[in-house]
Amino acid sequence: LTPTTAAPATGSPVTPAPMSPTESPTIEPTSSRSPTYEPTTPAPSDAPVIPIRANMITILRNVPERDLTPRELEKFLEIALTFLRRHTEDSMSIEGLELYHQKLVKVDAESCGAITAQVASSQKQARASTTVGETTKKSLQKETSKCQVWGMEVTLIAKVSFAFLPHNLLGSMAAVAFEEHEQEFLDLLHEQQAFYTFFKIMDGVSAI
């Protein structure tokens, strides 16, 4: 038979041209590593808040001639902290309260005004007299002593976490709360007088 050079019939399979062989890789394949996990350490936390330390000096009037015992001091600080938080919450947040110093001092008695007027009148009469006997002098000294009672000057340190006032006013603001709500604070202390005798006859609170 004579070979034919005619194009193949439509629909017949066409053998593709041979492809050039690929070159062998020059670098060996590396094995993939295991996937890394998220770090287990917690996210960094906010810096701790360092409280502001505000000092205040308060005098407790008409108290025994002695220092507060540890138990009385603990109760006093507990009551004072609750009291101050209630009356200063609009201007500051007090975290804690501690005693820095306590000192006995002589202060004017509650009825000192009337006594002082009587003593002044007696002294005026004595000066008008040509002779002042020893008995009169002692009597005047005795009357003057009635005008003085023992007071406890306590220096407190309030730990304030934040405030809406200048830092130098925080101590004064807290101390003023004792004066503005004096009777309420006295009532809270008098409720404890059966167990804490230091507060039994205390009749005043003032700030310096």
XYZ file of N, CA, C and O in Angstrom:
832
model
N 0.832 -1.197 0.000
C 0.000 0.000 0.000
C 0.859 1.236 0.000
O 1.907 1.274 0.660
N 0.303 2.249 -0.629
C 1.054 3.506 -0.675
C 0.705 4.310 0.545
O -0.458 4.542 0.855
N 1.735 4.724 1.305
C 1.428 5.506 2.542
C 0.778 6.813 2.195
O 1.105 7.448 1.199
N -0.156 7.206 3.072
C -0.901 8.454 2.836
C -0.380 9.544 3.737
O 0.056 9.296 4.860
N -0.374 10.739 3.246
C 0.077 11.880 4.042
C -1.079 12.799 4.367
O -0.900 13.925 4.811
N -2.283 12.325 4.174
C -3.471 13.146 4.423
C -3.628 13.367 5.910
O -3.207 12.552 6.738
N -4.248 14.482 6.274
C -4.505 14.803 7.704
C -5.429 13.783 8.288
O -6.258 13.220 7.591
N -5.246 13.482 9.498
C -6.127 12.495 10.139
C -7.552 12.962 10.145
O -7.835 14.156 10.157
N -8.425 12.050 10.183
C -9.848 12.373 10.162
C -10.229 13.060 11.452
O -9.670 12.808 12.528
N -11.208 13.908 11.296
C -11.702 14.640 12.466
C -12.243 13.673 13.478
O -12.998 12.769 13.138
N -11.909 13.933 14.791
C -12.398 13.066 15.867
C -11.406 12.036 16.273
O -11.595 11.342 17.271
N -10.320 11.844 15.481
C -9.315 10.850 15.845
C -8.430 11.435 16.920
O -8.115 12.634 16.905
N -7.960 10.662 17.862
C -7.087 11.178 18.939
C -5.790 11.655 18.370
O -5.241 11.068 17.446
N -5.301 12.813 18.994
C -4.057 13.425 18.531
C -3.000 13.190 19.572
O -3.212 13.479 20.765
N -1.876 12.659 19.187
C -0.795 12.414 20.143
C -0.024 13.709 20.337
O 0.460 14.287 19.353
N 0.062 14.219 21.579
C 0.763 15.501 21.805
C 2.249 15.333 21.587
O 2.790 14.243 21.701
N 2.865 16.439 21.305
C 4.309 16.420 21.101
C 5.004 16.123 22.412
O 4.556 16.539 23.467
N 6.075 15.351 22.361
C 6.761 15.016 23.625
C 7.353 16.254 24.265
O 7.838 17.157 23.599
N 7.270 16.358 25.651
C 7.800 17.491 26.406
C 9.234 17.197 26.809
O 9.621 16.048 26.987
N 9.993 18.290 26.935
C 11.372 18.114 27.365
C 11.369 17.656 28.823
O 10.596 18.155 29.646
N 12.201 16.730 29.215
C 12.220 16.270 30.617
C 12.710 17.373 31.541
O 13.575 18.166 31.174
N 12.066 17.443 32.750
C 12.465 18.459 33.737
C 13.782 18.069 34.364
O 14.106 16.887 34.480
N 14.536 19.105 34.765
C 15.806 18.840 35.394
C 15.604 18.386 36.827
O 14.634 18.757 37.491
N 16.525 17.609 37.312
C 16.444 17.162 38.707
C 16.691 18.344 39.638
O 17.522 19.200 39.331
N 15.977 18.429 40.784
C 16.192 19.553 41.722
C 17.591 19.494 42.303
O 18.124 18.434 42.584
N 18.187 20.691 42.487
C 19.540 20.754 43.034
C 19.547 20.822 44.548
O 20.573 20.625 45.186
N 18.381 21.158 45.181
C 18.276 21.256 46.652
C 17.270 20.240 47.135
O 16.181 20.122 46.576
N 17.666 19.517 48.148
C 16.744 18.518 48.685
C 15.559 19.211 49.357
O 15.723 20.256 50.004
N 14.382 18.671 49.225
C 13.200 19.278 49.873
C 13.328 19.183 51.385
O 13.847 18.217 51.929
N 12.888 20.237 52.076
C 12.913 20.247 53.551
C 11.548 19.899 54.087
O 10.516 20.211 53.478
N 11.536 19.263 55.239
C 10.257 18.912 55.865
C 9.707 20.118 56.615
O 10.458 20.891 57.220
N 8.409 20.315 56.571
C 7.771 21.457 57.243
C 7.770 21.245 58.749
O 7.627 20.138 59.236
N 7.971 22.360 59.478
C 7.952 22.292 60.936
C 6.530 22.312 61.475
O 5.597 22.721 60.803
N 6.419 21.888 62.737
C 5.099 21.937 63.388
C 4.692 23.392 63.590
O 5.532 24.247 63.869
N 3.421 23.699 63.466
C 2.971 25.095 63.632
C 3.197 25.573 65.072
O 3.051 24.806 66.013
N 3.576 26.845 65.232
C 3.780 27.402 66.569
C 2.437 27.813 67.159
O 1.515 28.209 66.444
N 2.361 27.723 68.473
C 1.123 28.081 69.171
C 1.219 29.505 69.713
O 2.300 30.086 69.820
N 0.055 30.074 70.120
C 0.025 31.415 70.675
C 0.753 31.430 72.013
O 0.744 30.438 72.739
N 1.388 32.543 72.367
C 2.092 32.597 73.660
C 1.128 32.388 74.816
O -0.012 32.850 74.795
N 1.625 31.672 75.821
C 0.765 31.377 76.985
C 0.855 32.441 78.062
O 0.056 32.454 78.993
N 1.831 33.377 77.965
C 1.947 34.421 78.972
C 0.795 35.404 78.815
O 0.390 35.724 77.696
N 0.224 35.899 79.940
C -0.901 36.833 79.845
C -0.476 38.168 79.274
O 0.710 38.519 79.267
N -1.456 38.887 78.793
C -1.185 40.209 78.234
C -0.680 41.126 79.340
O -1.024 40.949 80.504
N 0.150 42.086 79.007
C 0.664 42.992 80.051
C -0.465 43.731 80.746
O -1.410 44.194 80.108
N -0.378 43.810 82.079
C -1.427 44.463 82.859
C -1.093 45.930 83.043
O 0.040 46.369 82.850
N -2.125 46.701 83.447
C -1.931 48.122 83.682
C -1.032 48.334 84.896
O -0.990 47.516 85.812
N -0.331 49.433 84.920
C 0.547 49.748 86.049
C -0.292 49.944 87.308
O -1.404 50.487 87.245
N 0.187 49.489 88.466
C -0.595 49.649 89.701
C -0.773 51.120 90.052
O 0.099 51.949 89.798
N -1.927 51.424 90.646
C -2.227 52.791 91.043
C -1.579 53.066 92.396
O -1.812 52.347 93.362
N -0.752 54.086 92.469
C -0.103 54.460 93.719
C -0.977 55.487 94.417
O -1.213 56.573 93.884
N -1.522 55.155 95.599
C -2.436 56.086 96.263
C -1.741 57.365 96.721
O -0.553 57.378 97.021
N -2.518 58.432 96.765
C -2.050 59.709 97.295
C -2.162 59.660 98.809
O -3.149 59.166 99.354
N -1.171 60.156 99.494
C -1.193 60.171 100.960
C -1.515 61.581 101.428
O -0.759 62.520 101.166
N -2.664 61.717 102.105
C -3.111 63.028 102.596
C -3.123 63.016 104.117
O -3.707 62.112 104.733
N -2.472 63.993 104.728
C -2.405 64.084 106.183
C -3.497 64.997 106.725
O -3.839 66.009 106.101
N -4.014 64.651 107.887
C -5.000 65.495 108.565
C -4.774 65.404 110.069
O -4.331 64.372 110.580
N -5.033 66.492 110.767
C -4.893 66.526 112.222
C -6.246 66.827 112.829
O -6.884 67.830 112.490
N -6.687 65.956 113.722
C -7.985 66.083 114.365
C -7.809 65.981 115.874
O -6.985 65.209 116.358
N -8.583 66.774 116.616
C -8.528 66.734 118.079
C -9.835 66.183 118.622
O -10.920 66.680 118.297
N -9.722 65.135 119.431
C -10.867 64.540 120.115
C -10.932 65.174 121.502
O -10.014 65.020 122.304
N -12.012 65.882 121.806
C -12.091 66.664 123.047
C -12.735 65.884 124.181
O -13.695 65.141 123.981
N -12.180 66.089 125.388
C -12.694 65.497 126.621
C -12.537 63.971 126.619
O -13.505 63.218 126.555
N -11.301 63.558 126.726
C -10.971 62.128 126.709
C -10.152 61.799 127.959
O -9.647 62.696 128.641
N -9.987 60.517 128.292
C -9.146 60.140 129.436
C -7.701 60.589 129.233
O -7.240 60.778 128.109
N -6.991 60.728 130.329
C -5.599 61.180 130.274
C -4.674 59.998 129.966
O -3.848 59.585 130.780
N -4.811 59.471 128.783
C -3.995 58.331 128.339
C -4.101 58.198 126.828
O -4.971 58.823 126.197
N -3.242 57.365 126.250
C -3.297 57.104 124.811
C -4.399 56.095 124.489
O -4.875 55.357 125.365
N -4.775 56.067 123.231
C -5.679 55.030 122.751
C -4.971 53.679 122.819
O -3.806 53.561 122.453
N -5.678 52.655 123.296
C -5.111 51.306 123.284
C -5.160 50.780 121.843
O -5.882 51.327 120.997
N -4.406 49.724 121.529
C -4.448 49.164 120.170
C -5.874 48.798 119.723
O -6.232 49.028 118.563
N -6.672 48.219 120.623
C -8.047 47.843 120.260
C -8.894 49.091 120.003
O -9.693 49.141 119.055
N -8.746 50.109 120.853
C -9.498 51.354 120.664
C -9.071 52.055 119.387
O -9.913 52.596 118.658
N -7.796 52.037 119.106
C -7.300 52.659 117.880
C -7.843 51.952 116.646
O -8.255 52.599 115.673
N -7.859 50.631 116.678
C -8.386 49.860 115.546
C -9.849 50.196 115.291
O -10.270 50.392 114.143
N -10.636 50.277 116.353
C -12.059 50.599 116.212
C -12.241 52.044 115.737
O -13.104 52.325 114.891
N -11.436 52.949 116.272
C -11.526 54.349 115.861
C -11.247 54.502 114.365
O -11.981 55.200 113.651
N -10.197 53.861 113.865
C -9.850 53.953 112.447
C -10.933 53.327 111.573
O -11.233 53.824 110.487
N -11.516 52.241 112.047
C -12.587 51.580 111.293
C -13.792 52.503 111.145
O -14.349 52.657 110.049
N -14.205 53.131 112.252
C -15.359 54.041 112.219
C -15.036 55.283 111.399
O -15.853 55.743 110.591
N -13.835 55.831 111.599
C -13.448 57.044 110.886
C -13.380 56.815 109.375
O -13.788 57.680 108.593
N -12.881 55.659 108.945
C -12.785 55.364 107.518
C -14.165 55.284 106.881
O -14.407 55.874 105.819
N -15.071 54.559 107.519
C -16.443 54.464 106.998
C -17.100 55.835 106.943
O -17.768 56.187 105.962
N -16.898 56.618 107.980
C -17.472 57.962 108.068
C -16.928 58.863 106.961
O -17.691 59.552 106.266
N -15.620 58.872 106.774
C -15.007 59.738 105.763
C -15.391 59.323 104.347
O -15.599 60.181 103.482
N -15.469 58.034 104.104
C -15.874 57.577 102.769
C -17.271 58.089 102.432
O -17.552 58.485 101.289
N -18.148 58.070 103.419
C -19.525 58.491 103.183
C -19.619 59.979 102.882
O -20.440 60.403 102.045
N -18.787 60.782 103.527
C -18.922 62.237 103.403
C -17.926 62.876 102.440
O -17.963 64.095 102.257
N -17.064 62.090 101.823
C -16.113 62.663 100.853
C -16.154 61.950 99.506
O -15.305 62.208 98.652
N -17.132 61.059 99.311
C -17.160 60.247 98.092
C -17.334 61.081 96.824
O -16.966 60.635 95.734
N -17.893 62.296 96.936
C -18.071 63.139 95.753
C -16.783 63.827 95.321
O -16.696 64.330 94.194
N -15.794 63.867 96.196
C -14.564 64.580 95.871
C -13.322 63.701 95.854
O -12.311 64.067 95.252
N -13.381 62.527 96.502
C -12.216 61.649 96.533
C -12.639 60.231 96.890
O -13.749 60.002 97.368
N -11.744 59.288 96.649
C -11.973 57.888 97.008
C -10.868 57.470 97.973
O -9.705 57.396 97.596
N -11.252 57.203 99.240
C -10.285 56.857 100.277
C -10.188 55.344 100.398
O -11.174 54.665 100.678
N -8.986 54.810 100.171
C -8.761 53.361 100.252
C -8.493 52.890 101.673
O -8.889 51.796 102.065
N -7.798 53.695 102.434
C -7.426 53.270 103.784
C -7.093 54.454 104.658
O -6.955 55.590 104.203
N -6.971 54.168 105.958
C -6.689 55.208 106.945
C -5.768 54.616 107.996
O -5.981 53.490 108.457
N -4.738 55.356 108.370
C -3.820 54.871 109.390
C -3.402 56.006 110.310
O -3.470 57.190 109.936
N -2.991 55.652 111.518
C -2.555 56.642 112.490
C -1.065 56.907 112.318
O -0.265 55.978 112.256
N -0.708 58.190 112.267
C 0.701 58.564 112.207
C 1.222 58.954 113.592
O 2.351 58.618 113.965
N 0.365 59.646 114.375
C 0.816 60.118 115.683
C -0.399 60.436 116.558
O -1.445 60.839 116.061
N -0.261 60.238 117.870
C -1.276 60.658 118.825
C -0.582 61.345 119.997
O 0.490 60.930 120.439
N -1.214 62.427 120.488
C -0.597 63.221 121.551
C -1.682 63.856 122.410
O -2.639 64.444 121.899
N -1.525 63.740 123.730
C -2.450 64.379 124.665
C -2.170 65.875 124.727
O -1.020 66.304 124.824
N -3.235 66.671 124.665
C -3.113 68.127 124.746
C -4.239 68.674 125.608
O -5.272 68.015 125.794
N -4.036 69.861 126.157
C -5.088 70.544 126.897
C -5.892 71.406 125.925
O -5.317 72.163 125.134
N -7.219 71.281 125.978
C -8.075 72.042 125.072
C -9.195 72.689 125.876
O -9.461 72.306 127.022
N -9.846 73.660 125.273
C -10.970 74.321 125.928
C -12.133 73.359 126.081
O -12.443 72.590 125.158
N -12.780 73.419 127.235
C -13.947 72.590 127.475
C -15.119 73.092 126.637
O -15.109 74.218 126.118
N -16.154 72.266 126.536
C -17.320 72.636 125.739
C -17.982 73.885 126.285
O -18.446 74.745 125.534
N -18.042 74.020 127.617
C -18.675 75.182 128.251
C -17.648 76.240 128.629
O -17.848 77.024 129.551
N -16.541 76.254 127.908
C -15.432 77.148 128.256
C -15.827 78.614 128.129
O -15.341 79.448 128.884
N -16.679 78.941 127.203
C -17.058 80.329 126.995
C -17.663 80.953 128.236
O -17.263 82.038 128.667
N -18.601 80.241 128.850
C -19.261 80.771 130.041
C -18.286 80.858 131.213
O -18.271 81.839 131.973
N -17.445 79.831 131.361
C -16.485 79.811 132.469
C -15.462 80.928 132.310
O -15.119 81.627 133.260
N -14.994 81.132 131.072
C -14.008 82.169 130.818
C -14.553 83.545 131.165
O -13.852 84.392 131.732
N -15.802 83.793 130.843
C -16.424 85.077 131.162
C -16.481 85.295 132.676
O -16.221 86.390 133.174
N -16.803 84.239 133.423
C -16.875 84.347 134.884
C -15.492 84.611 135.473
O -15.326 85.445 136.368
N -14.484 83.906 134.953
C -13.124 84.087 135.455
C -12.620 85.493 135.141
O -11.988 86.145 135.975
N -12.893 85.983 133.952
C -12.453 87.327 133.562
C -13.064 88.372 134.479
O -12.396 89.342 134.878
N -14.341 88.183 134.813
C -15.000 89.124 135.718
C -14.371 89.095 137.105
O -14.137 90.131 137.721
N -14.064 87.896 137.586
C -13.442 87.759 138.906
C -12.040 88.367 138.921
O -11.638 89.006 139.898
N -11.306 88.167 137.837
C -9.956 88.731 137.757
C -10.003 90.260 137.737
O -9.144 90.935 138.335
N -10.994 90.814 137.077
C -11.133 92.264 137.022
C -11.413 92.832 138.408
O -10.836 93.855 138.809
N -12.275 92.148 139.144
C -12.577 92.595 140.501
C -11.353 92.482 141.398
O -11.095 93.333 142.256
N -10.573 91.414 141.201
C -9.386 91.218 142.027
C -8.356 92.314 141.770
O -7.703 92.802 142.691
N -8.201 92.693 140.490
C -7.239 93.743 140.174
C -7.682 95.095 140.737
O -6.859 95.954 141.078
N -9.007 95.306 140.819
C -9.527 96.563 141.366
C -9.313 96.648 142.869
O -9.250 97.734 143.446
N -9.181 95.514 143.502
C -8.962 95.498 144.944
C -7.513 95.825 145.255
O -6.601 95.470 144.516
N -7.295 96.524 146.370
C -5.933 96.892 146.759
C -5.142 95.690 147.227
O -3.926 95.633 147.080
N -5.809 94.711 147.798
C -5.125 93.512 148.299
C -5.833 92.279 147.763
O -7.069 92.173 147.822
N -5.054 91.371 147.214
C -5.584 90.111 146.694
C -4.990 89.001 147.533
O -3.781 88.764 147.499
N -5.838 88.341 148.317
C -5.359 87.284 149.188
C -4.964 86.034 148.411
O -5.337 85.843 147.246
N -4.172 85.148 149.051
C -3.745 83.900 148.434
C -4.922 83.019 148.099
O -4.939 82.322 147.085
N -5.947 83.065 148.957
C -7.145 82.256 148.724
C -7.832 82.668 147.425
O -8.289 81.842 146.644
N -7.872 83.968 147.171
C -8.504 84.468 145.943
C -7.733 84.010 144.713
O -8.326 83.614 143.704
N -6.400 84.033 144.795
C -5.582 83.585 143.663
C -5.822 82.112 143.358
O -5.972 81.710 142.193
N -5.846 81.301 144.372
C -6.070 79.865 144.179
C -7.451 79.597 143.606
O -7.644 78.712 142.782
N -8.421 80.412 144.082
C -9.781 80.246 143.579
C -9.850 80.549 142.087
O -10.500 79.837 141.318
N -9.146 81.602 141.671
C -9.138 81.961 140.253
C -8.442 80.887 139.417
O -8.872 80.562 138.314
N -7.335 80.349 139.926
C -6.621 79.292 139.214
C -7.494 78.056 139.070
O -7.488 77.384 138.032
N -8.269 77.759 140.105
C -9.157 76.601 140.061
C -10.253 76.788 139.021
O -10.605 75.868 138.273
N -10.794 77.997 138.987
C -11.840 78.280 138.003
C -11.290 78.198 136.586
O -11.942 77.706 135.670
N -10.044 78.681 136.413
C -9.426 78.632 135.080
C -9.211 77.193 134.634
O -9.399 76.850 133.460
N -8.828 76.313 135.581
C -8.569 74.914 135.230
C -9.834 74.208 134.766
O -9.774 73.237 134.014
N -11.007 74.688 135.214
C -12.274 74.088 134.784
C -12.499 74.298 133.292
O -13.279 73.579 132.668
N -11.840 75.293 132.740
C -12.027 75.621 131.331
C -11.199 74.724 130.425
O -11.313 74.797 129.211
N -10.348 73.896 131.000
C -9.460 73.043 130.220
C -9.777 71.566 130.472
O -10.016 71.159 131.603
N -9.787 70.794 129.400
C -9.968 69.339 129.495
C -8.909 68.688 128.625
O -8.249 69.344 127.816
N -8.750 67.381 128.792
C -7.783 66.656 127.965
C -8.369 66.395 126.582
O -9.537 66.052 126.435
N -7.527 66.572 125.610
C -7.900 66.243 124.235
C -6.827 65.353 123.621
O -5.668 65.392 124.026
N -7.219 64.555 122.671
C -6.264 63.694 121.970
C -6.072 64.228 120.548
O -7.018 64.240 119.751
N -4.875 64.687 120.285
C -4.537 65.161 118.933
C -4.046 63.970 118.120
O -3.012 63.385 118.426
N -4.790 63.612 117.095
C -4.426 62.470 116.264
C -4.087 62.955 114.853
O -4.828 63.727 114.255
N -2.946 62.511 114.378
C -2.548 62.801 113.002
C -2.822 61.558 112.175
O -2.242 60.501 112.424
N -3.713 61.675 111.217
C -4.129 60.546 110.389
C -3.581 60.693 108.974
O -3.404 61.806 108.478
N -3.334 59.564 108.338
C -2.909 59.530 106.939
C -3.971 58.791 106.134
O -4.238 57.612 106.389
N -4.588 59.498 105.214
C -5.597 58.901 104.341
C -4.947 58.511 103.017
O -4.224 59.303 102.416
N -5.193 57.277 102.578
C -4.688 56.809 101.292
C -5.793 56.994 100.248
O -6.812 56.311 100.290
N -5.575 57.934 99.341
C -6.587 58.325 98.361
C -6.206 57.783 96.989
O -5.109 58.064 96.480
N -7.101 56.998 96.379
C -6.803 56.408 95.066
C -7.000 57.420 93.931
O -6.252 57.424 92.956
N -8.017 58.260 94.028
C -8.179 59.341 93.059
C -9.005 60.452 93.699
O -9.729 60.226 94.667
N -8.871 61.643 93.152
C -9.567 62.795 93.721
C -9.820 63.837 92.646
O -9.116 63.893 91.637
N -10.838 64.660 92.885
C -11.168 65.749 91.971
C -10.671 67.087 92.507
O -11.027 68.134 91.968
N -9.876 67.044 93.565
C -9.346 68.256 94.188
C -7.825 68.260 94.100
O -7.205 67.204 93.938
N -7.201 69.430 94.229
C -5.732 69.471 94.309
C -5.250 68.645 95.495
O -5.891 68.599 96.546
N -4.117 67.983 95.319
C -3.624 67.076 96.347
C -3.393 67.758 97.686
O -3.592 67.164 98.737
N -2.991 69.019 97.663
C -2.689 69.706 98.913
C -3.943 70.075 99.709
O -3.839 70.539 100.853
N -5.118 69.868 99.131
C -6.366 70.180 99.829
C -7.078 68.938 100.359
O -8.077 69.058 101.071
N -6.590 67.760 100.029
C -7.307 66.542 100.386
C -7.394 66.348 101.899
O -8.442 65.984 102.440
N -6.283 66.568 102.606
C -6.286 66.404 104.045
C -7.240 67.359 104.721
O -8.003 66.977 105.623
N -7.240 68.616 104.289
C -8.134 69.617 104.871
C -9.587 69.273 104.598
O -10.451 69.433 105.461
N -9.861 68.789 103.385
C -11.228 68.422 103.019
C -11.736 67.294 103.904
O -12.884 67.305 104.367
N -10.890 66.303 104.165
C -11.297 65.180 105.006
C -11.500 65.634 106.449
O -12.462 65.217 107.119
N -10.604 66.493 106.947
C -10.722 66.960 108.328
C -11.987 67.790 108.534
O -12.646 67.700 109.582
N -12.344 68.588 107.533
C -13.543 69.412 107.641
C -14.797 68.549 107.766
O -15.777 68.931 108.408
N -14.770 67.349 107.181
C -15.927 66.449 107.275
C -16.235 66.110 108.729
O -17.401 65.963 109.109
N -15.193 65.987 109.571
C -15.420 65.718 110.992
C -16.154 66.877 111.652
O -17.043 66.666 112.483
N -15.787 68.097 111.300
C -16.418 69.260 111.925
C -17.842 69.474 111.433
O -18.741 69.799 112.217
N -18.057 69.310 110.136
C -19.387 69.554 109.581
C -20.403 68.512 110.022
O -21.602 68.779 110.069
N -19.938 67.307 110.324
C -20.845 66.230 110.750
C -20.389 65.699 112.114
O -20.355 64.494 112.354
N -20.051 66.634 112.988
C -19.461 66.293 114.287
C -20.365 65.383 115.114
O -19.920 64.361 115.640
N -21.633 65.744 115.248
C -22.530 64.969 116.106
C -22.725 63.547 115.588
O -22.794 62.597 116.368
N -22.792 63.397 114.282
C -22.932 62.057 113.708
C -21.724 61.189 114.063
O -21.864 60.018 114.447
N -20.526 61.775 113.961
C -19.311 61.028 114.279
C -19.259 60.681 115.769
O -18.877 59.561 116.150
N -19.647 61.626 116.626
C -19.674 61.359 118.066
C -20.646 60.238 118.401
O -20.359 59.374 119.241
N -21.795 60.246 117.750
C -22.795 59.187 117.999
C -22.237 57.818 117.623
O -22.478 56.826 118.328
N -21.505 57.749 116.523
C -20.922 56.469 116.101
C -19.912 55.962 117.126
O -19.852 54.759 117.410
N -19.127 56.871 117.706
C -18.149 56.471 118.715
C -18.820 56.118 120.044
O -18.421 55.164 120.718
N -19.854 56.880 120.425
C -20.546 56.610 121.686
C -21.254 55.258 121.677
O -21.462 54.654 122.732
N -21.618 54.793 120.499
C -22.242 53.463 120.410
C -21.280 52.363 120.867
O -21.707 51.273 121.231
N -19.994 52.656 120.864
C -18.971 51.665 121.226
C -18.454 51.861 122.657
O -17.522 51.170 123.068
N -19.038 52.788 123.409
C -18.462 53.149 124.705
C -18.503 52.017 125.733
O -17.683 51.990 126.663
N -19.413 51.079 125.588
C -19.480 49.962 126.539
C -18.238 49.079 126.439
O -17.819 48.477 127.429
N -17.651 49.004 125.260
C -16.478 48.151 125.043
C -15.185 48.968 124.894
O -14.102 48.434 125.084
N -15.330 50.247 124.544
C -14.166 51.099 124.338
C -14.371 52.376 125.159
O -14.977 53.340 124.687
N -13.877 52.373 126.384
C -14.172 53.447 127.334
C -13.545 54.789 126.959
O -13.943 55.819 127.507
N -12.586 54.791 126.054
C -11.947 56.049 125.662
C -12.969 57.028 125.088
O -12.813 58.242 125.207
N -14.019 56.509 124.457
C -14.996 57.360 123.780
C -16.175 57.740 124.676
O -17.077 58.458 124.227
N -16.183 57.287 125.919
C -17.371 57.409 126.760
C -17.805 58.836 127.005
O -18.998 59.175 126.873
N -16.879 59.728 127.360
C -17.266 61.111 127.685
C -16.782 62.098 126.631
O -16.908 63.318 126.815
N -16.235 61.623 125.544
C -15.783 62.519 124.482
C -16.939 63.340 123.966
O -18.019 62.812 123.686
N -16.750 64.661 123.859
C -17.878 65.520 123.502
C -17.584 66.491 122.348
O -18.330 67.426 122.120
N -16.513 66.268 121.625
C -16.230 67.173 120.515
C -15.139 66.668 119.612
O -14.257 65.899 120.026
N -15.189 67.104 118.353
C -14.169 66.781 117.353
C -13.881 68.047 116.570
O -14.805 68.715 116.105
N -12.628 68.392 116.451
C -12.257 69.589 115.700
C -11.047 69.288 114.827
O -10.278 68.359 115.106
N -10.885 70.061 113.770
C -9.779 69.877 112.841
C -8.824 71.053 112.938
O -9.222 72.177 113.268
N -7.551 70.789 112.678
C -6.541 71.835 112.697
C -6.153 72.173 111.256
O -5.863 71.267 110.478
